[in-house]
XYZ file of C-alpha atoms in Angstrom:
372
model
C -30.495 -52.933 23.365
C -33.367 -50.489 22.820
C -31.171 -47.706 24.222
C -28.766 -48.261 21.296
C -31.326 -48.479 18.485
C -30.423 -44.925 17.496
C -26.930 -46.230 16.670
C -27.528 -49.721 15.269
C -30.523 -48.753 13.119
C -28.821 -46.000 11.082
C -25.615 -48.054 10.790
C -27.508 -50.959 9.228
C -29.563 -48.687 6.972
C -26.366 -47.046 5.705
C -25.004 -50.447 4.648
C -22.370 -50.977 7.323
C -21.524 -54.287 8.982
C -22.610 -54.003 12.614
C -21.450 -56.298 15.394
C -22.462 -56.218 19.044
C -19.863 -57.317 21.596
C -21.736 -57.968 24.815
C -22.633 -60.575 27.455
C -24.740 -63.472 26.193
C -27.984 -62.090 27.671
C -28.067 -59.670 24.712
C -27.759 -62.323 22.003
C -31.495 -62.601 21.277
C -32.053 -58.847 21.079
C -29.075 -58.440 18.738
C -30.459 -61.071 16.378
C -33.925 -59.497 16.415
C -32.304 -56.357 15.061
C -30.176 -58.101 12.449
C -26.937 -57.348 14.291
C -24.016 -59.793 14.402
C -23.331 -60.951 17.967
C -20.056 -61.760 19.741
C -19.930 -62.692 23.390
C -17.683 -60.418 25.446
C -17.552 -59.686 29.137
C -19.546 -61.496 31.795
C -23.201 -61.608 32.835
C -22.329 -60.143 36.225
C -25.465 -57.981 36.354
C -27.496 -61.221 36.562
C -25.607 -62.412 39.650
C -28.178 -62.773 42.480
C -25.621 -61.648 45.065
C -24.916 -58.452 43.105
C -28.624 -57.758 42.678
C -29.291 -58.394 46.364
C -26.518 -56.094 47.576
C -27.380 -53.287 45.152
C -31.059 -53.465 46.073
C -30.332 -53.400 49.788
C -28.101 -50.339 49.423
C -30.868 -48.522 47.547
C -33.504 -49.539 50.083
C -31.462 -48.693 53.172
C -29.438 -45.668 52.022
C -31.147 -44.184 48.967
C -30.229 -43.462 45.388
C -26.882 -41.568 45.674
C -25.159 -44.421 47.589
C -26.722 -46.899 45.131
C -25.229 -44.965 42.207
C -21.806 -44.780 43.827
C -21.836 -48.532 44.464
C -23.147 -49.654 41.071
C -21.582 -47.116 38.709
C -18.621 -45.961 40.766
C -17.528 -49.381 42.039
C -19.118 -52.360 40.249
C -18.869 -51.074 36.686
C -15.158 -50.138 36.986
C -14.466 -53.501 38.636
C -15.931 -55.318 35.617
C -14.105 -53.249 33.015
C -11.005 -55.471 33.054
C -12.826 -58.587 31.836
C -14.614 -56.731 29.040
C -11.432 -54.950 27.952
C -9.496 -58.241 27.855
C -12.093 -59.936 25.653
C -12.362 -57.008 23.271
C -8.623 -56.457 22.910
C -8.224 -60.140 22.054
C -11.049 -60.148 19.489
C -10.307 -56.767 17.938
C -6.683 -57.687 17.358
C -7.956 -60.532 15.155
C -10.651 -58.484 13.403
C -10.129 -54.772 13.781
C -13.281 -52.614 13.625
C -13.278 -49.329 11.726
C -15.293 -47.542 14.419
C -16.311 -48.317 18.000
C -19.520 -46.891 19.429
C -19.801 -48.167 22.991
C -22.378 -47.424 25.649
C -21.195 -44.608 27.882
C -21.199 -47.077 30.786
C -19.118 -49.680 28.888
C -15.833 -48.711 30.497
C -14.018 -51.820 29.253
C -14.838 -51.034 25.633
C -13.550 -47.470 26.008
C -10.245 -48.807 27.311
C -9.941 -51.512 24.634
C -10.473 -48.964 21.873
C -7.856 -46.677 23.392
C -5.318 -49.515 23.720
C -5.782 -50.435 20.054
C -5.935 -46.800 18.897
C -9.423 -47.231 17.463
C -11.807 -44.300 16.898
C -14.406 -44.460 19.665
C -17.543 -42.630 20.735
C -19.601 -43.099 23.871
C -23.295 -43.698 23.175
C -25.464 -42.180 25.886
C -27.803 -44.885 27.185
C -29.306 -42.584 29.805
C -26.511 -42.981 32.337
C -24.359 -40.164 30.982
C -25.320 -37.617 33.669
C -24.755 -40.159 36.467
C -21.334 -41.109 35.113
C -20.261 -37.486 34.747
C -21.303 -36.754 38.334
C -19.199 -39.676 39.595
C -16.309 -39.538 37.155
C -13.711 -37.481 39.031
C -14.567 -38.728 42.531
C -15.265 -42.433 41.959
C -14.953 -43.807 38.432
C -11.636 -42.387 37.205
C -9.793 -43.263 40.448
C -11.200 -46.801 40.298
C -10.001 -47.205 36.687
C -6.532 -45.692 37.095
C -4.767 -48.925 38.038
C -6.327 -50.820 35.115
C -5.352 -48.069 32.692
C -1.768 -48.153 33.976
C -1.659 -51.910 33.394
C -2.331 -51.167 29.724
C 0.104 -48.206 29.622
C -2.696 -45.689 29.226
C -3.104 -42.196 30.613
C -5.830 -40.858 32.901
C -9.256 -42.377 32.159
C -11.518 -40.060 30.177
C -14.966 -40.529 28.687
C -14.912 -40.541 24.873
C -16.867 -37.903 22.981
C -20.563 -38.454 23.662
C -23.428 -39.207 21.293
C -26.851 -38.530 22.771
C -30.289 -39.056 21.164
C -31.898 -35.897 22.549
C -31.119 -32.172 22.820
C -28.276 -31.940 25.317
C -30.009 -29.471 27.728
C -32.915 -31.872 28.249
C -30.883 -34.088 30.565
C -27.573 -32.307 31.225
C -27.143 -29.236 33.392
C -23.484 -29.164 32.302
C -22.926 -30.547 28.776
C -20.467 -33.435 28.490
C -17.272 -32.770 26.512
C -17.729 -32.871 22.731
C -21.391 -33.901 23.030
C -23.144 -34.531 19.735
C -26.942 -34.756 19.709
C -28.289 -37.009 16.947
C -31.720 -38.104 15.760
C -33.368 -40.923 17.706
C -34.591 -44.015 15.897
C -36.446 -47.066 17.202
C -36.244 -50.678 16.005
C -39.035 -51.282 13.493
C -40.552 -54.295 15.255
C -41.154 -52.157 18.352
C -43.409 -49.764 16.438
C -46.156 -52.320 15.650
C -49.021 -52.498 18.167
C -50.606 -55.958 18.663
C -54.347 -55.977 17.994
C -55.165 -57.170 21.509
C -53.920 -53.839 22.902
C -55.841 -51.632 20.479
C -58.376 -49.820 22.672
C -59.481 -47.289 20.058
C -63.171 -48.120 20.605
C -63.196 -46.831 24.206
C -64.218 -43.231 24.906
C -62.363 -43.158 28.240
C -58.788 -41.837 28.540
C -56.159 -44.562 28.326
C -53.272 -44.548 30.800
C -50.188 -46.713 30.325
C -48.047 -47.679 33.323
C -44.540 -49.154 33.366
C -41.836 -48.942 36.016
C -39.212 -50.678 33.889
C -37.632 -54.106 34.124
C -34.426 -53.568 36.099
C -35.970 -53.188 39.538
C -37.986 -56.411 39.452
C -34.705 -58.341 39.142
C -33.483 -57.049 42.517
C -35.087 -58.913 45.428
C -34.872 -55.935 47.781
C -36.475 -53.637 45.211
C -39.009 -56.052 43.794
C -41.371 -55.837 46.762
C -41.108 -52.042 46.789
C -41.918 -51.772 43.093
C -44.788 -54.245 43.395
C -46.263 -52.070 46.136
C -45.914 -48.969 43.951
C -47.691 -50.736 41.090
C -50.555 -51.552 43.449
C -50.833 -47.943 44.618
C -50.881 -46.698 41.028
C -53.465 -49.262 39.941
C -55.668 -48.488 42.942
C -55.503 -44.787 42.052
C -56.431 -45.468 38.423
C -59.333 -47.694 39.443
C -60.913 -44.715 41.187
C -61.013 -42.388 38.181
C -62.727 -42.586 34.797
C -59.979 -44.105 32.689
C -58.761 -47.377 31.220
C -55.226 -48.525 31.988
C -52.634 -50.941 30.663
C -49.953 -51.856 33.196
C -46.765 -53.505 31.915
C -45.192 -55.175 34.949
C -43.177 -58.169 33.774
C -43.719 -61.328 35.772
C -45.416 -59.300 38.511
C -48.401 -58.819 36.211
C -50.088 -62.141 36.916
C -50.664 -61.346 40.589
C -51.356 -57.620 40.617
C -55.105 -57.346 39.886
C -56.270 -60.614 41.425
C -54.911 -60.036 44.924
C -55.927 -56.420 45.563
C -59.637 -55.620 46.042
C -58.992 -51.940 45.228
C -58.096 -52.752 41.612
C -60.964 -52.904 39.138
C -60.465 -55.322 36.250
C -60.718 -55.337 33.284
C -60.485 -51.510 33.104
C -57.036 -51.830 34.674
C -55.321 -54.547 32.643
C -51.956 -55.918 33.821
C -49.746 -57.474 31.129
C -46.174 -58.769 31.154
C -44.834 -56.739 28.244
C -45.889 -54.357 25.485
C -44.173 -52.753 22.511
C -43.909 -49.458 24.274
C -43.090 -47.058 21.399
C -46.136 -48.332 19.506
C -48.514 -48.173 22.460
C -47.485 -44.653 23.434
C -48.904 -43.344 20.161
C -52.364 -44.408 21.377
C -52.488 -43.402 25.054
C -53.303 -40.198 26.902
C -50.838 -40.450 29.812
C -47.741 -42.477 30.648
C -47.000 -43.260 34.312
C -43.305 -44.111 34.136
C -40.144 -44.756 36.131
C -38.628 -42.028 33.926
C -35.843 -44.024 32.353
C -34.273 -42.147 29.456
C -35.550 -44.452 26.699
C -39.065 -44.464 28.135
C -39.214 -40.676 28.282
C -38.040 -40.357 24.691
C -40.613 -42.974 23.655
C -43.195 -40.699 25.298
C -41.945 -37.649 23.394
C -42.131 -39.487 20.090
C -45.655 -40.607 20.997
C -46.508 -37.033 22.147
C -47.783 -38.546 25.412
C -47.499 -36.509 28.655
C -45.877 -38.288 31.586
C -46.251 -38.744 35.298
C -42.703 -39.556 36.370
C -42.041 -41.668 39.473
C -38.285 -42.188 39.340
C -36.884 -45.241 41.091
C -33.088 -45.280 40.823
C -29.976 -44.161 38.922
C -30.813 -41.282 36.537
C -34.590 -41.708 36.833
C -35.507 -39.273 39.656
C -33.548 -36.464 37.981
C -35.110 -37.304 34.614
C -38.617 -37.099 36.069
C -37.853 -33.696 37.557
C -36.336 -32.432 34.295
C -39.428 -33.360 32.283
C -41.751 -31.822 34.877
C -39.790 -28.544 34.748
C -40.192 -28.516 30.966
C -43.952 -28.818 31.288
C -44.019 -32.294 29.745
C -45.886 -33.781 32.679
C -45.605 -34.037 36.429
C -43.322 -35.832 38.884
C -44.161 -37.633 42.106
C -42.069 -39.346 44.721
C -42.130 -43.129 44.721
C -43.875 -43.032 48.104
C -46.930 -41.157 46.752
C -50.271 -42.487 47.970
C -53.245 -43.306 45.688
C -54.897 -39.949 46.375
C -51.811 -38.020 45.269
C -51.435 -40.213 42.199
C -55.070 -39.875 41.126
C -54.920 -36.092 41.617
C -51.800 -35.854 39.435
C -53.238 -38.143 36.747
C -56.488 -36.168 36.654
C -54.645 -32.855 36.462
C -52.469 -33.923 33.523
C -55.370 -35.495 31.623
C -57.426 -32.316 32.069
C -54.743 -29.854 30.904
C -54.039 -29.720 27.171
C -50.864 -27.704 27.758
C -48.987 -30.902 28.635
C -49.866 -32.492 25.289
C -48.987 -29.255 23.471
C -45.596 -29.217 25.189
C -44.994 -32.815 24.137
C -45.857 -32.003 20.524
C -43.317 -29.170 20.607
C -40.709 -31.466 22.197
C -41.307 -34.104 19.521
C -40.730 -31.465 16.847
C -37.474 -30.426 18.527
C -36.357 -34.050 18.807
C -37.130 -34.782 15.155
C -35.041 -31.811 14.002
C -31.799 -33.322 15.313
C -29.377 -34.355 12.546
C -29.311 -38.023 11.538
C -26.413 -40.172 12.688
C -24.012 -40.523 9.755
C -21.596 -43.365 10.502
C -19.114 -42.529 7.762
C -19.005 -38.866 8.725
C -18.570 -39.870 12.355
C -15.632 -42.094 11.476
C -13.981 -39.407 9.352
C -14.387 -36.770 12.067
C -12.015 -38.508 14.477
């Protein structure tokens, strides 16, 4: 849901009725944002067998085969169920505008079948989908489109919450960059995480939540957390490590990790915390990197899967931090952390990037609807 805050927030502020059509796992997050919820599609991403297979492909064959399997095979396979649910519901209550995640292939089809104006909202997967579209995704969708008497599958015009060149070597068709907003509750920092009294640099670490759900990846990511925490224990900094349900075991079972200077927690309000830290060690997911820009916090990117490795490299090339491979050892990590903390140019580059991000035009829902 956080990847769509730049759409739902402005729509609500502009007085529109906003409804989320999604699997039930998103119900709570929709309600936290004041968005009406309707269940559509299935919770297939929570299927242990799917998670196991996807994780094994990544572990054994690497990221490109993982992307082809997940985004070129699984997502198209699930589009039929989502399209069926949406066509049924939208025939009863027709929306004025559809803004669907770029990876929500079923919603794109449903909107096309019902001749509804539709835009694809970039959730970070836009570059991956474009790379796979002609070779994997469009061929996999062709039969489903024919069943609904539709032409060749095409991505709708893209909305993206960042300057297009930041993440795209080749811009997607009709791309429209719009201002990024964050849900208000995510901008408040709990008092227990306020470390303003410390004179040491504060490093925040998070490798995301997706990988810990995949059994084959979970052990790998846990090991990476331990290497990062061991590296941070050896330099003069404090650290907050957000590691989900891995957090309870990380410090207590590794003698290299010095507590409480390296504090493992399950979850933090990331946009709020990033306004108070000196460096972000991140898996380089799109939303996390943009949180870092808006917090003017340099990054050390350690991409895991999907778009993340490319994102980490893109930010390093822009001087917004550094990038390391996931297999980096504690010595390499501590050297990179020390180098970024010691060089003010990284923070200056982030301040400039934040200014560029804030100059994007706001998302105007009515204007968007009228432009179709």
